[in-house]
mmCIF file of C-alpha atoms in Angstrom:
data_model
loop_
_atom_site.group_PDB
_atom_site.id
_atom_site.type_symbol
_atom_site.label_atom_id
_atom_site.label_comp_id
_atom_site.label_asym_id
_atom_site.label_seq_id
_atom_site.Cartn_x
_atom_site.Cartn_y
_atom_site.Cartn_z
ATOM 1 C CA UNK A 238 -26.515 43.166 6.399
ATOM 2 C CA UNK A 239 -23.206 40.749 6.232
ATOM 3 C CA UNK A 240 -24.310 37.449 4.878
ATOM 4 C CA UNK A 241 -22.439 34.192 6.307
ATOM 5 C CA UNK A 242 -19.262 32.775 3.736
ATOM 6 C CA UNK A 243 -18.919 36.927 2.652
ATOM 7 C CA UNK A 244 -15.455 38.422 2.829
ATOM 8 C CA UNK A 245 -14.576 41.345 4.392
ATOM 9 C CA UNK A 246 -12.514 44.306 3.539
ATOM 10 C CA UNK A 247 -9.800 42.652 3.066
ATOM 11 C CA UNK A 248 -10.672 39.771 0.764
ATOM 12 C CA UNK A 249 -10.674 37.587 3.661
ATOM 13 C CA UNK A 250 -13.070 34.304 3.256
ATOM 14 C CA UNK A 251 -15.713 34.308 6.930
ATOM 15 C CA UNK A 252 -17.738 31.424 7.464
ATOM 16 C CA UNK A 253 -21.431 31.590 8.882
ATOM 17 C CA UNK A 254 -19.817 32.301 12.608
ATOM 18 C CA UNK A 255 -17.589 35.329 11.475
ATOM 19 C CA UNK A 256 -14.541 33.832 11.637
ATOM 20 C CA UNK A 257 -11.514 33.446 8.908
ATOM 21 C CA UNK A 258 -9.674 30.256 8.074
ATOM 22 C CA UNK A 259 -6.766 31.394 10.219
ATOM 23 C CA UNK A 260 -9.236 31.678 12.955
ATOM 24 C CA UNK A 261 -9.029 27.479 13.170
ATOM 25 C CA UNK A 262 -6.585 25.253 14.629
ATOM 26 C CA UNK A 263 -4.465 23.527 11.448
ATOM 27 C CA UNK A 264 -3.481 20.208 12.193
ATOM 28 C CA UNK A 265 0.133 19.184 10.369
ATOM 29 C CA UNK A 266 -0.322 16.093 7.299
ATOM 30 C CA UNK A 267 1.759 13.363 7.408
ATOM 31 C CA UNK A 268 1.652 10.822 4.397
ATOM 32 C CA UNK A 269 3.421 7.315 5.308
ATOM 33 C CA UNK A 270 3.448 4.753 2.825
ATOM 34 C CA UNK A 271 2.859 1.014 3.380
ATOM 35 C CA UNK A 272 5.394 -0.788 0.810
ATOM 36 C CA UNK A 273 4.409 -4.726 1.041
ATOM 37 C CA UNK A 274 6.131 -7.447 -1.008
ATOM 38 C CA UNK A 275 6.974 -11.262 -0.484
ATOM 39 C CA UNK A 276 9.943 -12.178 0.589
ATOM 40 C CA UNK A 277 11.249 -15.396 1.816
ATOM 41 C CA UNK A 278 8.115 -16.718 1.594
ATOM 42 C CA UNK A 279 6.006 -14.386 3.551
ATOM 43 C CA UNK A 280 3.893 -10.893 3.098
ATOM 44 C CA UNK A 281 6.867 -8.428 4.624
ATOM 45 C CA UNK A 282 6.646 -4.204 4.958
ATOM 46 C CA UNK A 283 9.646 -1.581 4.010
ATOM 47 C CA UNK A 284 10.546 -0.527 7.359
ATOM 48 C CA UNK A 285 12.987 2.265 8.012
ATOM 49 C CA UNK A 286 15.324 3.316 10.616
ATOM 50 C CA UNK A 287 15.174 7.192 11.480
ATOM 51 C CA UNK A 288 18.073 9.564 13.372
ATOM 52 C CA UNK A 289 16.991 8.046 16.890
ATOM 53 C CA UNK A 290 16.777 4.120 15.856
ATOM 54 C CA UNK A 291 13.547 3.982 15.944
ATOM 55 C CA UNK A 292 12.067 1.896 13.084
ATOM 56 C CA UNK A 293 8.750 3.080 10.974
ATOM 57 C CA UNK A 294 7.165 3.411 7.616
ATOM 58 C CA UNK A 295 8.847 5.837 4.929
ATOM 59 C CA UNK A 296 6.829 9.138 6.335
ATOM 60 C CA UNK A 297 7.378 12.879 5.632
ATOM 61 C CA UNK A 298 4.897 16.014 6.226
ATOM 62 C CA UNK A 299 3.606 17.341 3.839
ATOM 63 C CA UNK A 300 5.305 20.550 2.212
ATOM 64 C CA UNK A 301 3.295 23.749 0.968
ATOM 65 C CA UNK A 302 2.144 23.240 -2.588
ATOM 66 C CA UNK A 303 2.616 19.168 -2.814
ATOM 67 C CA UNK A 304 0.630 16.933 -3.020
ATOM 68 C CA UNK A 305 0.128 13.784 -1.336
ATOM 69 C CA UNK A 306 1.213 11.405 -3.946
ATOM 70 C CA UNK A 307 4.273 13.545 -4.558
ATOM 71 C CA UNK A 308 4.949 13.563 -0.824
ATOM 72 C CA UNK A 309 4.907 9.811 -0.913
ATOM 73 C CA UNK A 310 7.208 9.472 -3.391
ATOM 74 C CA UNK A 311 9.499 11.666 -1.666
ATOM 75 C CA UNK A 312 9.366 10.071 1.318
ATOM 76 C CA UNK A 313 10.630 6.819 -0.287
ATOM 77 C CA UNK A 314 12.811 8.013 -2.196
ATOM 78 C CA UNK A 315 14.442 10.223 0.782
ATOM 79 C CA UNK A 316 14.176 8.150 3.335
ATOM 80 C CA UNK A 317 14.218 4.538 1.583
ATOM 81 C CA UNK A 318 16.367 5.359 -1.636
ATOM 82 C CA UNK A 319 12.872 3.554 -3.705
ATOM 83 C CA UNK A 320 12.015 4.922 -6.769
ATOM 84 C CA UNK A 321 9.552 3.955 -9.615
ATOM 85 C CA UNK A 322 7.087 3.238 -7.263
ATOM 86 C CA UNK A 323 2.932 3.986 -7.615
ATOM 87 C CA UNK A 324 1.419 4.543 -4.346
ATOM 88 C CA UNK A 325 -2.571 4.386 -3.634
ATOM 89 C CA UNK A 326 -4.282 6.396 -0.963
ATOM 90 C CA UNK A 327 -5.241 3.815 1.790
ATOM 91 C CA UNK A 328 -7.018 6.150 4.509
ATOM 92 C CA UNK A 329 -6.552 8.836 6.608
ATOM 93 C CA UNK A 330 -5.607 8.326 10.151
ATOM 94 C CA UNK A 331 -6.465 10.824 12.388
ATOM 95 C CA UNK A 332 -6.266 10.257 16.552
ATOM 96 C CA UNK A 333 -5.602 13.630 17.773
ATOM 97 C CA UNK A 334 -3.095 11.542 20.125
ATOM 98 C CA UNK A 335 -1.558 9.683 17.374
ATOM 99 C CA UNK A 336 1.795 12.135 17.231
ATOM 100 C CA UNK A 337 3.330 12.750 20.679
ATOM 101 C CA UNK A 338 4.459 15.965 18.600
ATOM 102 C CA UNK A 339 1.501 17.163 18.291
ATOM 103 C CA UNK A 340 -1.794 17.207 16.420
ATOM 104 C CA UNK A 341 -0.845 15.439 12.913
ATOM 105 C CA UNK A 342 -3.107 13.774 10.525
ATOM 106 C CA UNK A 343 -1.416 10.847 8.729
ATOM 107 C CA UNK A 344 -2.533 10.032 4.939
ATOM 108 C CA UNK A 345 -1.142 6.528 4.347
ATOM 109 C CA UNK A 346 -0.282 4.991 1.142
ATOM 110 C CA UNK A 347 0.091 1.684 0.119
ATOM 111 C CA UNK A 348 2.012 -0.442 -2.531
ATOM 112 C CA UNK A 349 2.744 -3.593 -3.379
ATOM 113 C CA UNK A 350 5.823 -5.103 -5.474
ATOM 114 C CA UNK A 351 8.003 -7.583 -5.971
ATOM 115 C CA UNK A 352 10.839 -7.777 -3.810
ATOM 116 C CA UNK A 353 13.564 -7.600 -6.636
ATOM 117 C CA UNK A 354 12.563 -3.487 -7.212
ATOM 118 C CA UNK A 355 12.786 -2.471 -3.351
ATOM 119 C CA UNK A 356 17.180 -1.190 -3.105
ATOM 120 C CA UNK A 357 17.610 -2.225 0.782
ATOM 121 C CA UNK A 358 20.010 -0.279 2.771
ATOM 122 C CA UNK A 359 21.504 -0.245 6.016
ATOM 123 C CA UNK A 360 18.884 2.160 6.957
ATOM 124 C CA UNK A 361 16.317 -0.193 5.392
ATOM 125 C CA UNK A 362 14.496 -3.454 6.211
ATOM 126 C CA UNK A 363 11.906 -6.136 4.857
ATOM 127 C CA UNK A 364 9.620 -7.401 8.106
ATOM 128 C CA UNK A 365 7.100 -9.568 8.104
ATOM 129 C CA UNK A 366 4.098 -7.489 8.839
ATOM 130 C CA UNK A 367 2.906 -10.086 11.764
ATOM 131 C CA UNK A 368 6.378 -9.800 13.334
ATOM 132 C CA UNK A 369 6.992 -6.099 13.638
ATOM 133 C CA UNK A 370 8.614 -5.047 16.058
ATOM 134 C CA UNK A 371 7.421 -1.933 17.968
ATOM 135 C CA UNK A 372 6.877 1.107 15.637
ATOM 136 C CA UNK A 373 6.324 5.035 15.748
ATOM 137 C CA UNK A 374 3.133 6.108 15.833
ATOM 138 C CA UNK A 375 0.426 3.743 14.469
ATOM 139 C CA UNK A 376 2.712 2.823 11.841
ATOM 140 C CA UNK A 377 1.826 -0.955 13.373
ATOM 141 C CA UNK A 378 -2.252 -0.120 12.658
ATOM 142 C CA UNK A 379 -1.533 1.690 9.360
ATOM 143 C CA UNK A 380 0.605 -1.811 8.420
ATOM 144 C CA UNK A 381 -2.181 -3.872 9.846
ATOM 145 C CA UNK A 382 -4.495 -1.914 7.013
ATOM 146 C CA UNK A 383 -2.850 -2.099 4.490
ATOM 147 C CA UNK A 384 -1.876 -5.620 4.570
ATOM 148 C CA UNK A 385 -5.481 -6.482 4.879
ATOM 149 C CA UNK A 386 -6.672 -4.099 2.285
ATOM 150 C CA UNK A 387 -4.064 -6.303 -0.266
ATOM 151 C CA UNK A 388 -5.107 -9.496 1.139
ATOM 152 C CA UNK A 389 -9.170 -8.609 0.140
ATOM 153 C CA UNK A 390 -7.313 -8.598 -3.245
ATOM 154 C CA UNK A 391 -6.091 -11.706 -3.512
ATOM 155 C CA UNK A 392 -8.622 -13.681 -1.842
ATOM 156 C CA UNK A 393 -10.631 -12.961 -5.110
ATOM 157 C CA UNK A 394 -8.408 -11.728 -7.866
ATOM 158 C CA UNK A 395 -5.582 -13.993 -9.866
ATOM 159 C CA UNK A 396 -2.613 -11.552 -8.301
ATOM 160 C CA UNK A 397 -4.182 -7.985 -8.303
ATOM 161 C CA UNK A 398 -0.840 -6.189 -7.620
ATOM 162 C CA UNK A 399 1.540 -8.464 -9.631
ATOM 163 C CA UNK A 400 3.585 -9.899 -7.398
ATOM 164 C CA UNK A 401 4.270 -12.693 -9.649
ATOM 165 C CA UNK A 402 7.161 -12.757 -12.402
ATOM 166 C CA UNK A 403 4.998 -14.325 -15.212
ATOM 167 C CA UNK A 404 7.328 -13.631 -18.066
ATOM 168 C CA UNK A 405 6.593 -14.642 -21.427
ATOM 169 C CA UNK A 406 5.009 -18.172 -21.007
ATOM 170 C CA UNK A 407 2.313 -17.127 -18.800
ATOM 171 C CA UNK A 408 1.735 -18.592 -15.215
ATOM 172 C CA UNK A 409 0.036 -21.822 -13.884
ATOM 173 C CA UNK A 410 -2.373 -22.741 -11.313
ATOM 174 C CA UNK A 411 -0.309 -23.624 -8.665
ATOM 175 C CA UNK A 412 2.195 -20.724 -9.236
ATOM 176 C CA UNK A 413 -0.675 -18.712 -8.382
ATOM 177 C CA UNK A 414 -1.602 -20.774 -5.447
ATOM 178 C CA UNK A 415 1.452 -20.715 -4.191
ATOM 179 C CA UNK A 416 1.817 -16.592 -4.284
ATOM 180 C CA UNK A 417 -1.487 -16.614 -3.066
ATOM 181 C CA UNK A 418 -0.787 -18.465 -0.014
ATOM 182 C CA UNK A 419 2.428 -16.691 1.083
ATOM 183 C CA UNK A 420 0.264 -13.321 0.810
ATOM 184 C CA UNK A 421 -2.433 -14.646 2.690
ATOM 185 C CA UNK A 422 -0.178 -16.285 4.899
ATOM 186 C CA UNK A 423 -2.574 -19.496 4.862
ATOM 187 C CA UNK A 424 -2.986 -23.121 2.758
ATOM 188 C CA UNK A 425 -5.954 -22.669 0.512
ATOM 189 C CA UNK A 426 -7.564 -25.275 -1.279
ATOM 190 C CA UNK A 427 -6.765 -25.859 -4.621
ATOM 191 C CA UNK A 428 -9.986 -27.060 -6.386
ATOM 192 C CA UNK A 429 -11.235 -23.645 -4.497
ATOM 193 C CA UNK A 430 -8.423 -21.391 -5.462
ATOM 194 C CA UNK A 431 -8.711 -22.702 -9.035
ATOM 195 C CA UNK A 432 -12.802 -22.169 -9.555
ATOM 196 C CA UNK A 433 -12.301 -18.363 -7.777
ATOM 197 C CA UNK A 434 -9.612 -17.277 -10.166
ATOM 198 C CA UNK A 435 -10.443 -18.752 -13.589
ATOM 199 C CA UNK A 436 -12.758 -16.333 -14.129
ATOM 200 C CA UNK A 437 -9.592 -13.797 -14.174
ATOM 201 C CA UNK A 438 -7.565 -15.713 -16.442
ATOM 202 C CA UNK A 439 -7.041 -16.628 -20.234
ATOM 203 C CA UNK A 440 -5.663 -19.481 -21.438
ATOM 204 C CA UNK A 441 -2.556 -19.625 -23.782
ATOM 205 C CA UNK A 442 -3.502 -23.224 -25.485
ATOM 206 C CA UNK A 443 0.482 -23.983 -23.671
ATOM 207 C CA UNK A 444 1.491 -26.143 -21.035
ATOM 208 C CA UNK A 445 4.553 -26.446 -19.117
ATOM 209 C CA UNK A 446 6.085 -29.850 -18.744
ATOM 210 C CA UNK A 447 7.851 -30.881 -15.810
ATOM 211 C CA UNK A 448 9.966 -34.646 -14.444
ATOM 212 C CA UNK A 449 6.757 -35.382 -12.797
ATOM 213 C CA UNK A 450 3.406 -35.780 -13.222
ATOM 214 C CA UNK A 451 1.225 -34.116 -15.701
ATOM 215 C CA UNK A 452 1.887 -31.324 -18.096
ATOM 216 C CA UNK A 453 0.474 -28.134 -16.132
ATOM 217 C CA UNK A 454 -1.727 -25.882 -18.240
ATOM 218 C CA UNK A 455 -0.593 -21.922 -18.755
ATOM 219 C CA UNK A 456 -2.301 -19.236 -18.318
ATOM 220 C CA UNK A 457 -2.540 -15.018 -18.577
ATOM 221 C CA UNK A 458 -4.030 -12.939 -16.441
ATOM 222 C CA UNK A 459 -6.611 -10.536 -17.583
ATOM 223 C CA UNK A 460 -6.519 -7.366 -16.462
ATOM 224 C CA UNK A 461 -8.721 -5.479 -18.044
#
């Protein structure tokens, strides 16, 4: 008798109903990546323009023998001339209606840098991700994810993706803060912020010195 997950004559893989991978619907894989930086004082998104004007995240299908990561990266890179850039898996999104196309899962990415390594074109913009305007897809819901997947970060680690240029002195307290905030897109209070992240951070035994007030204590951030 034929046992369920044998092959047949042919080599062929069957499941426990008799039927063959090919048997099955395949849905297409998209992978869009969520770039996020600050700029101008605000958490912004790398939007792109495609062929018909619409604006959306750096997306591409997937091609046979990729993989995801190396889809992303080809995607910006294509599509957004960015290179050098280390995308995470966020989550798959997968509404069979999400594609007007047809049925396409979506693996987004995210990453987050500072705004000096993202090349802008004329096919290339930095949005604010509460002001964007309409998008393809659920490139809006895949931004709205991914911008609060990087806020979790920061609301309890000293600047998780390294937004911040610390250089060679180290950072203080407020510089922090202040990142902090335009991330979060909120005040936060700094007795708070500075008991939540000290845990995070080593001190240097330096201290910058500035026309006013005291001299402000420097710090690293530990990222072990």
């Amino acid at each position: 008798m034929k046992k369920p997950q044998d092959r047949d004559r042919q080599g062929a893989y069957r499941d426990e109903s008799g039927r063959t991978l090919a048997d099955y619907p395949r849905p297409s894989v998209a992978v869009d990546t969520a770039v996020l930086t600050v700029e101008g004082g605000r958490l912004c998104v790398l939007l792109v323009r495609g062929p018909d004007g619409g604006e959306g995240l750096p997306g591409t299908f997937l091609h046979p023998g990729e993989t995801l990561a190396d889809a992303s990266l080809r995607a910006l890179r294509d599509k957004a001339q960015v290179e050098g850039l280390a995308p995470h898996q966020l989550k798959v999104f997968d509404d069979p209606d999400r594609d007007s196309r047809g049925w396409v899962l979506s693996v987004a990415h995210l990453d987050a840098v500072r705004a000096a390594l993202i090349p802008l074109t004329d096919r290339s913009s930095l949005v604010p991700v509460d002001e964007c305007p309409p998008l393809a897809y659920d490139h809006t819901a895949i931004i709205a994810h991914a911008a609060a997947v990087l806020r979790d970060g920061y609301r309890r680690l000293p600047d998780p993706w390294r937004l911040l240029e610390s250089g060679e002195e180290g950072v203080t307290i407020r510089d922090l803060r202040l990142l902090h905030e335009q991330v979060l897109g909120e005040r936060l209070v700094p007795d708070t912020f500075r008991r939540t992240m000290l845990p995070g951070l080593r001190g240097t035994g330096r201290v910058r010195r500035g026309s006013r007030g005291k001299p402000a204590e420097l710090y690293r951030i530990d990222r072990r």
